[in-house]
Amino acid sequence: MPRPRSFDERHVLEQARERFWAGGFAGTRMDDIAAATGLGKGSLYGAFGDKTELFHRVFDDWCARIVEVAGGPLAGGPDAEAWTRLSAYVHLMAENTASDTERRGCLLAKGAAELAQHDPAVAARSSETMTALLGLLRTEISGAQRHGDIDAAADPDHLAALLLTVVRGIEAVGKAGLGPETLRGVADTAMAVLPGPGRNRPEGAGTGEH
């Protein structure tokens, strides 16, 4: 019978994530992760496999967390509140980026940029995550359309893709050095330019009052 593990798996994965996040996949060695976790490389290999397998585990967890975070504001509910939920999500992404003073960016974006071309698992997980986010956004956009906050004739798939591109772009330009006020302004503008008849829109929508 195998002996039970004598370490906290979640803690090890968190430490591995920090190393991959800081140094990228190519720039991180199993020696680095062993030093960060206090485990021997044999224990790491035995528990998680090689470096690629460990990265996949970390990357999967990160992608799941991104969808979980989005599912907070984009939780569905009354159509009358769909615009508010959309605005809350877009502004949350701007605030999260503004608070990333180390400018590390998002592990999803970094991992996909480095590995998706050559690693089918990373490519598939990235695509799956984007599809899940699009679905959450599309649901809220459709609710806002039914309530009259967004033009009912607009394509909700196109608008969902637009907002997803905005929030992912906010992360990229924030990492490149744009300041918090600029990032918040991008979020305000993204909501303001969505096509709508201008009626029934919650007070402050698109103005940064949230």
PDB file of C-alpha atoms in Angstrom:
ATOM      1  CA  MET A   1       0.000   0.000   0.000  1.00  0.00           C
ATOM      2  CA  PRO A   2       1.469   3.411  -0.982  1.00  0.00           C
ATOM      3  CA  ARG A   3       2.328   5.717   1.872  1.00  0.00           C
ATOM      4  CA  PRO A   4       0.142   8.830   2.243  1.00  0.00           C
ATOM      5  CA  ARG A   5       1.782  12.026   1.056  1.00  0.00           C
ATOM      6  CA  SER A   6       3.416  14.010   3.803  1.00  0.00           C
ATOM      7  CA  PHE A   7       3.024  17.398   2.118  1.00  0.00           C
ATOM      8  CA  ASP A   8       0.230  19.836   1.289  1.00  0.00           C
ATOM      9  CA  GLU A   9      -0.457  19.325  -2.413  1.00  0.00           C
ATOM     10  CA  ARG A  10      -2.249  22.650  -2.748  1.00  0.00           C
ATOM     11  CA  HIS A  11       0.697  24.507  -1.236  1.00  0.00           C
ATOM     12  CA  VAL A  12       3.097  22.791  -3.632  1.00  0.00           C
ATOM     13  CA  LEU A  13       0.937  23.717  -6.618  1.00  0.00           C
ATOM     14  CA  GLU A  14       0.753  27.316  -5.434  1.00  0.00           C
ATOM     15  CA  GLN A  15       4.525  27.501  -5.140  1.00  0.00           C
ATOM     16  CA  ALA A  16       4.950  25.917  -8.563  1.00  0.00           C
ATOM     17  CA  ARG A  17       2.494  28.422  -9.992  1.00  0.00           C
ATOM     18  CA  GLU A  18       4.507  31.311  -8.558  1.00  0.00           C
ATOM     19  CA  ARG A  19       7.665  29.991 -10.175  1.00  0.00           C
ATOM     20  CA  PHE A  20       6.040  29.433 -13.573  1.00  0.00           C
ATOM     21  CA  TRP A  21       4.281  32.785 -13.342  1.00  0.00           C
ATOM     22  CA  ALA A  22       7.525  34.626 -12.618  1.00  0.00           C
ATOM     23  CA  GLY A  23       9.859  32.771 -14.961  1.00  0.00           C
ATOM     24  CA  GLY A  24       7.665  31.230 -17.618  1.00  0.00           C
ATOM     25  CA  PHE A  25       7.774  27.567 -18.548  1.00  0.00           C
ATOM     26  CA  ALA A  26      11.172  27.605 -20.247  1.00  0.00           C
ATOM     27  CA  GLY A  27      12.725  29.774 -17.549  1.00  0.00           C
ATOM     28  CA  THR A  28      11.642  27.527 -14.676  1.00  0.00           C
ATOM     29  CA  ARG A  29      13.536  24.387 -13.676  1.00  0.00           C
ATOM     30  CA  MET A  30      12.336  21.572 -11.506  1.00  0.00           C
ATOM     31  CA  ASP A  31      15.271  22.500  -9.248  1.00  0.00           C
ATOM     32  CA  ASP A  32      13.652  25.931  -8.790  1.00  0.00           C
ATOM     33  CA  ILE A  33      10.329  24.373  -7.837  1.00  0.00           C
ATOM     34  CA  ALA A  34      11.997  21.895  -5.514  1.00  0.00           C
ATOM     35  CA  ALA A  35      13.779  24.748  -3.747  1.00  0.00           C
ATOM     36  CA  ALA A  36      10.556  26.768  -3.473  1.00  0.00           C
ATOM     37  CA  THR A  37       8.530  23.865  -2.113  1.00  0.00           C
ATOM     38  CA  GLY A  38      11.186  22.196   0.028  1.00  0.00           C
ATOM     39  CA  LEU A  39      10.530  18.877  -1.722  1.00  0.00           C
ATOM     40  CA  GLY A  40      13.058  16.735  -3.491  1.00  0.00           C
ATOM     41  CA  LYS A  41      12.739  16.371  -7.227  1.00  0.00           C
ATOM     42  CA  GLY A  42      11.930  12.700  -6.753  1.00  0.00           C
ATOM     43  CA  SER A  43       8.896  13.598  -4.670  1.00  0.00           C
ATOM     44  CA  LEU A  44       7.781  16.153  -7.240  1.00  0.00           C
ATOM     45  CA  TYR A  45       8.105  13.699 -10.105  1.00  0.00           C
ATOM     46  CA  GLY A  46       6.337  11.019  -8.100  1.00  0.00           C
ATOM     47  CA  ALA A  47       3.395  13.271  -7.238  1.00  0.00           C
ATOM     48  CA  PHE A  48       3.003  15.396 -10.359  1.00  0.00           C
ATOM     49  CA  GLY A  49       5.055  13.901 -13.174  1.00  0.00           C
ATOM     50  CA  ASP A  50       7.604  15.840 -15.190  1.00  0.00           C
ATOM     51  CA  LYS A  51       7.769  19.623 -15.611  1.00  0.00           C
ATOM     52  CA  THR A  52       5.270  19.630 -18.466  1.00  0.00           C
ATOM     53  CA  GLU A  53       2.741  17.621 -16.489  1.00  0.00           C
ATOM     54  CA  LEU A  54       3.194  19.861 -13.474  1.00  0.00           C
ATOM     55  CA  PHE A  55       2.696  22.956 -15.615  1.00  0.00           C
ATOM     56  CA  HIS A  56      -0.454  21.466 -17.104  1.00  0.00           C
ATOM     57  CA  ARG A  57      -1.832  20.938 -13.607  1.00  0.00           C
ATOM     58  CA  VAL A  58      -1.008  24.504 -12.589  1.00  0.00           C
ATOM     59  CA  PHE A  59      -2.369  25.893 -15.863  1.00  0.00           C
ATOM     60  CA  ASP A  60      -5.619  23.929 -15.546  1.00  0.00           C
ATOM     61  CA  ASP A  61      -6.136  25.219 -12.021  1.00  0.00           C
ATOM     62  CA  TRP A  62      -5.465  28.788 -13.131  1.00  0.00           C
ATOM     63  CA  CYS A  63      -7.894  28.562 -16.051  1.00  0.00           C
ATOM     64  CA  ALA A  64     -10.576  27.111 -13.788  1.00  0.00           C
ATOM     65  CA  ARG A  65     -10.030  30.003 -11.388  1.00  0.00           C
ATOM     66  CA  ILE A  66     -10.421  32.579 -14.181  1.00  0.00           C
ATOM     67  CA  VAL A  67     -13.818  31.164 -15.085  1.00  0.00           C
ATOM     68  CA  GLU A  68     -14.759  30.976 -11.403  1.00  0.00           C
ATOM     69  CA  VAL A  69     -13.859  34.641 -10.861  1.00  0.00           C
ATOM     70  CA  ALA A  70     -15.868  35.674 -13.929  1.00  0.00           C
ATOM     71  CA  GLY A  71     -18.800  33.655 -12.647  1.00  0.00           C
ATOM     72  CA  GLY A  72     -18.979  35.943  -9.612  1.00  0.00           C
ATOM     73  CA  PRO A  73     -20.264  39.094 -11.322  1.00  0.00           C
ATOM     74  CA  LEU A  74     -21.548  37.158 -14.358  1.00  0.00           C
ATOM     75  CA  ALA A  75     -23.715  34.902 -12.248  1.00  0.00           C
ATOM     76  CA  GLY A  76     -26.930  35.384 -14.185  1.00  0.00           C
ATOM     77  CA  GLY A  77     -30.152  36.657 -12.685  1.00  0.00           C
ATOM     78  CA  PRO A  78     -32.822  39.213 -13.504  1.00  0.00           C
ATOM     79  CA  ASP A  79     -32.497  40.820 -16.929  1.00  0.00           C
ATOM     80  CA  ALA A  80     -32.906  44.223 -15.270  1.00  0.00           C
ATOM     81  CA  GLU A  81     -29.523  43.707 -13.578  1.00  0.00           C
ATOM     82  CA  ALA A  82     -27.629  42.203 -16.523  1.00  0.00           C
ATOM     83  CA  TRP A  83     -26.048  45.536 -17.521  1.00  0.00           C
ATOM     84  CA  THR A  84     -24.834  46.065 -13.975  1.00  0.00           C
ATOM     85  CA  ARG A  85     -23.320  42.579 -13.896  1.00  0.00           C
ATOM     86  CA  LEU A  86     -21.525  43.161 -17.191  1.00  0.00           C
ATOM     87  CA  SER A  87     -20.164  46.487 -15.983  1.00  0.00           C
ATOM     88  CA  ALA A  88     -19.046  44.942 -12.694  1.00  0.00           C
ATOM     89  CA  TYR A  89     -17.050  42.265 -14.528  1.00  0.00           C
ATOM     90  CA  VAL A  90     -15.348  44.639 -16.955  1.00  0.00           C
ATOM     91  CA  HIS A  91     -14.406  47.007 -14.147  1.00  0.00           C
ATOM     92  CA  LEU A  92     -13.259  44.137 -11.930  1.00  0.00           C
ATOM     93  CA  MET A  93     -10.794  43.098 -14.623  1.00  0.00           C
ATOM     94  CA  ALA A  94      -9.507  46.669 -14.852  1.00  0.00           C
ATOM     95  CA  GLU A  95      -9.090  46.891 -11.076  1.00  0.00           C
ATOM     96  CA  ASN A  96      -7.341  43.529 -10.876  1.00  0.00           C
ATOM     97  CA  THR A  97      -4.880  44.639 -13.531  1.00  0.00           C
ATOM     98  CA  ALA A  98      -4.378  48.020 -11.873  1.00  0.00           C
ATOM     99  CA  SER A  99      -3.514  46.271  -8.600  1.00  0.00           C
ATOM    100  CA  ASP A 100      -0.890  44.047 -10.264  1.00  0.00           C
ATOM    101  CA  THR A 101       1.978  46.344  -9.354  1.00  0.00           C
ATOM    102  CA  GLU A 102       4.556  43.709 -10.291  1.00  0.00           C
ATOM    103  CA  ARG A 103       3.077  43.624 -13.817  1.00  0.00           C
ATOM    104  CA  ARG A 104       3.237  39.861 -13.981  1.00  0.00           C
ATOM    105  CA  GLY A 105       0.135  39.702 -16.132  1.00  0.00           C
ATOM    106  CA  CYS A 106      -2.067  36.636 -16.416  1.00  0.00           C
ATOM    107  CA  LEU A 107      -0.675  33.109 -16.413  1.00  0.00           C
ATOM    108  CA  LEU A 108      -3.249  32.129 -19.038  1.00  0.00           C
ATOM    109  CA  ALA A 109      -1.967  34.762 -21.449  1.00  0.00           C
ATOM    110  CA  LYS A 110       1.674  34.055 -20.658  1.00  0.00           C
ATOM    111  CA  GLY A 111       1.304  30.289 -20.900  1.00  0.00           C
ATOM    112  CA  ALA A 112      -0.680  30.433 -24.121  1.00  0.00           C
ATOM    113  CA  ALA A 113       1.767  32.853 -25.729  1.00  0.00           C
ATOM    114  CA  GLU A 114       4.730  30.661 -24.826  1.00  0.00           C
ATOM    115  CA  LEU A 115       3.334  27.175 -25.376  1.00  0.00           C
ATOM    116  CA  ALA A 116       0.026  27.017 -27.258  1.00  0.00           C
ATOM    117  CA  GLN A 117       1.689  26.761 -30.669  1.00  0.00           C
ATOM    118  CA  HIS A 118       3.576  23.621 -29.647  1.00  0.00           C
ATOM    119  CA  ASP A 119       1.552  22.158 -26.769  1.00  0.00           C
ATOM    120  CA  PRO A 120      -1.907  20.851 -27.746  1.00  0.00           C
ATOM    121  CA  ALA A 121      -2.991  20.553 -24.108  1.00  0.00           C
ATOM    122  CA  VAL A 122      -2.253  24.212 -23.387  1.00  0.00           C
ATOM    123  CA  ALA A 123      -3.912  25.270 -26.656  1.00  0.00           C
ATOM    124  CA  ALA A 124      -7.034  23.242 -25.884  1.00  0.00           C
ATOM    125  CA  ARG A 125      -7.301  24.468 -22.291  1.00  0.00           C
ATOM    126  CA  SER A 126      -6.851  28.080 -23.395  1.00  0.00           C
ATOM    127  CA  SER A 127      -9.576  27.725 -26.009  1.00  0.00           C
ATOM    128  CA  GLU A 128     -11.897  26.021 -23.537  1.00  0.00           C
ATOM    129  CA  THR A 129     -11.420  28.872 -21.074  1.00  0.00           C
ATOM    130  CA  MET A 130     -12.110  31.549 -23.670  1.00  0.00           C
ATOM    131  CA  THR A 131     -15.233  29.689 -24.777  1.00  0.00           C
ATOM    132  CA  ALA A 132     -16.495  29.524 -21.191  1.00  0.00           C
ATOM    133  CA  LEU A 133     -15.925  33.252 -20.698  1.00  0.00           C
ATOM    134  CA  LEU A 134     -17.691  34.038 -23.970  1.00  0.00           C
ATOM    135  CA  GLY A 135     -20.663  32.007 -22.805  1.00  0.00           C
ATOM    136  CA  LEU A 136     -20.925  33.916 -19.535  1.00  0.00           C
ATOM    137  CA  LEU A 137     -20.696  37.255 -21.314  1.00  0.00           C
ATOM    138  CA  ARG A 138     -23.178  36.262 -24.017  1.00  0.00           C
ATOM    139  CA  THR A 139     -25.753  35.251 -21.407  1.00  0.00           C
ATOM    140  CA  GLU A 140     -25.565  38.634 -19.696  1.00  0.00           C
ATOM    141  CA  ILE A 141     -25.577  40.549 -22.981  1.00  0.00           C
ATOM    142  CA  SER A 142     -28.719  38.701 -24.054  1.00  0.00           C
ATOM    143  CA  GLY A 143     -30.338  39.598 -20.733  1.00  0.00           C
ATOM    144  CA  ALA A 144     -29.408  43.257 -21.204  1.00  0.00           C
ATOM    145  CA  GLN A 145     -30.886  43.130 -24.702  1.00  0.00           C
ATOM    146  CA  ARG A 146     -34.159  41.743 -23.418  1.00  0.00           C
ATOM    147  CA  HIS A 147     -34.310  44.523 -20.860  1.00  0.00           C
ATOM    148  CA  GLY A 148     -33.577  47.218 -23.412  1.00  0.00           C
ATOM    149  CA  ASP A 149     -30.107  48.261 -22.222  1.00  0.00           C
ATOM    150  CA  ILE A 150     -28.397  46.932 -25.364  1.00  0.00           C
ATOM    151  CA  ASP A 151     -29.776  47.098 -28.897  1.00  0.00           C
ATOM    152  CA  ALA A 152     -31.762  43.904 -29.469  1.00  0.00           C
ATOM    153  CA  ALA A 153     -30.617  43.833 -33.102  1.00  0.00           C
ATOM    154  CA  ALA A 154     -26.935  43.566 -32.137  1.00  0.00           C
ATOM    155  CA  ASP A 155     -25.252  40.170 -32.351  1.00  0.00           C
ATOM    156  CA  PRO A 156     -24.651  38.969 -28.763  1.00  0.00           C
ATOM    157  CA  ASP A 157     -21.824  36.686 -29.892  1.00  0.00           C
ATOM    158  CA  HIS A 158     -19.983  39.594 -31.481  1.00  0.00           C
ATOM    159  CA  LEU A 159     -20.506  41.801 -28.441  1.00  0.00           C
ATOM    160  CA  ALA A 160     -19.328  39.036 -26.111  1.00  0.00           C
ATOM    161  CA  ALA A 161     -16.177  38.652 -28.195  1.00  0.00           C
ATOM    162  CA  LEU A 162     -15.663  42.419 -28.100  1.00  0.00           C
ATOM    163  CA  LEU A 163     -15.879  42.602 -24.305  1.00  0.00           C
ATOM    164  CA  LEU A 164     -13.660  39.554 -23.877  1.00  0.00           C
ATOM    165  CA  THR A 165     -11.067  41.155 -26.156  1.00  0.00           C
ATOM    166  CA  VAL A 166     -11.286  44.345 -24.094  1.00  0.00           C
ATOM    167  CA  VAL A 167     -10.773  42.640 -20.733  1.00  0.00           C
ATOM    168  CA  ARG A 168      -7.926  40.487 -22.028  1.00  0.00           C
ATOM    169  CA  GLY A 169      -6.417  43.543 -23.706  1.00  0.00           C
ATOM    170  CA  ILE A 170      -6.625  45.520 -20.471  1.00  0.00           C
ATOM    171  CA  GLU A 171      -4.409  42.890 -18.882  1.00  0.00           C
ATOM    172  CA  ALA A 172      -1.901  43.125 -21.731  1.00  0.00           C
ATOM    173  CA  VAL A 173      -1.601  46.918 -21.810  1.00  0.00           C
ATOM    174  CA  GLY A 174      -1.543  47.066 -18.025  1.00  0.00           C
ATOM    175  CA  LYS A 175       1.444  44.765 -18.016  1.00  0.00           C
ATOM    176  CA  ALA A 176       3.056  47.009 -20.626  1.00  0.00           C
ATOM    177  CA  GLY A 177       2.768  49.997 -18.307  1.00  0.00           C
ATOM    178  CA  LEU A 178      -0.545  51.830 -18.751  1.00  0.00           C
ATOM    179  CA  GLY A 179      -1.620  53.340 -15.457  1.00  0.00           C
ATOM    180  CA  PRO A 180      -4.672  52.499 -13.345  1.00  0.00           C
ATOM    181  CA  GLU A 181      -6.711  55.533 -14.399  1.00  0.00           C
ATOM    182  CA  THR A 182      -6.190  54.721 -18.062  1.00  0.00           C
ATOM    183  CA  LEU A 183      -7.225  51.120 -17.474  1.00  0.00           C
ATOM    184  CA  ARG A 184     -10.358  52.248 -15.653  1.00  0.00           C
ATOM    185  CA  GLY A 185     -11.091  54.621 -18.525  1.00  0.00           C
ATOM    186  CA  VAL A 186     -10.854  51.741 -20.986  1.00  0.00           C
ATOM    187  CA  ALA A 187     -13.408  49.816 -18.936  1.00  0.00           C
ATOM    188  CA  ASP A 188     -15.737  52.843 -18.842  1.00  0.00           C
ATOM    189  CA  THR A 189     -15.420  53.363 -22.592  1.00  0.00           C
ATOM    190  CA  ALA A 190     -15.981  49.682 -23.398  1.00  0.00           C
ATOM    191  CA  MET A 191     -19.330  49.783 -21.630  1.00  0.00           C
ATOM    192  CA  ALA A 192     -20.258  53.182 -23.075  1.00  0.00           C
ATOM    193  CA  VAL A 193     -19.753  52.101 -26.695  1.00  0.00           C
ATOM    194  CA  LEU A 194     -22.001  49.057 -26.507  1.00  0.00           C
ATOM    195  CA  PRO A 195     -24.963  49.701 -28.827  1.00  0.00           C
ATOM    196  CA  GLY A 196     -28.081  50.605 -26.912  1.00  0.00           C
ATOM    197  CA  PRO A 197     -31.238  52.691 -27.178  1.00  0.00           C
ATOM    198  CA  GLY A 198     -30.212  54.544 -24.014  1.00  0.00           C
ATOM    199  CA  ARG A 199     -33.322  53.695 -22.058  1.00  0.00           C
ATOM    200  CA  ASN A 200     -33.584  51.719 -18.836  1.00  0.00           C
ATOM    201  CA  ARG A 201     -29.813  51.881 -18.450  1.00  0.00           C
ATOM    202  CA  PRO A 202     -28.838  51.928 -14.766  1.00  0.00           C
ATOM    203  CA  GLU A 203     -27.716  55.283 -13.445  1.00  0.00           C
ATOM    204  CA  GLY A 204     -23.978  55.739 -13.904  1.00  0.00           C
ATOM    205  CA  ALA A 205     -23.641  52.958 -16.513  1.00  0.00           C
ATOM    206  CA  GLY A 206     -20.698  53.649 -18.759  1.00  0.00           C
ATOM    207  CA  THR A 207     -19.568  56.589 -16.647  1.00  0.00           C
ATOM    208  CA  GLY A 208     -17.401  54.805 -14.151  1.00  0.00           C
ATOM    209  CA  GLU A 209     -19.977  55.147 -11.363  1.00  0.00           C
ATOM    210  CA  HIS A 210     -20.132  51.584 -10.099  1.00  0.00           C
TER     211      HIS A 210
END
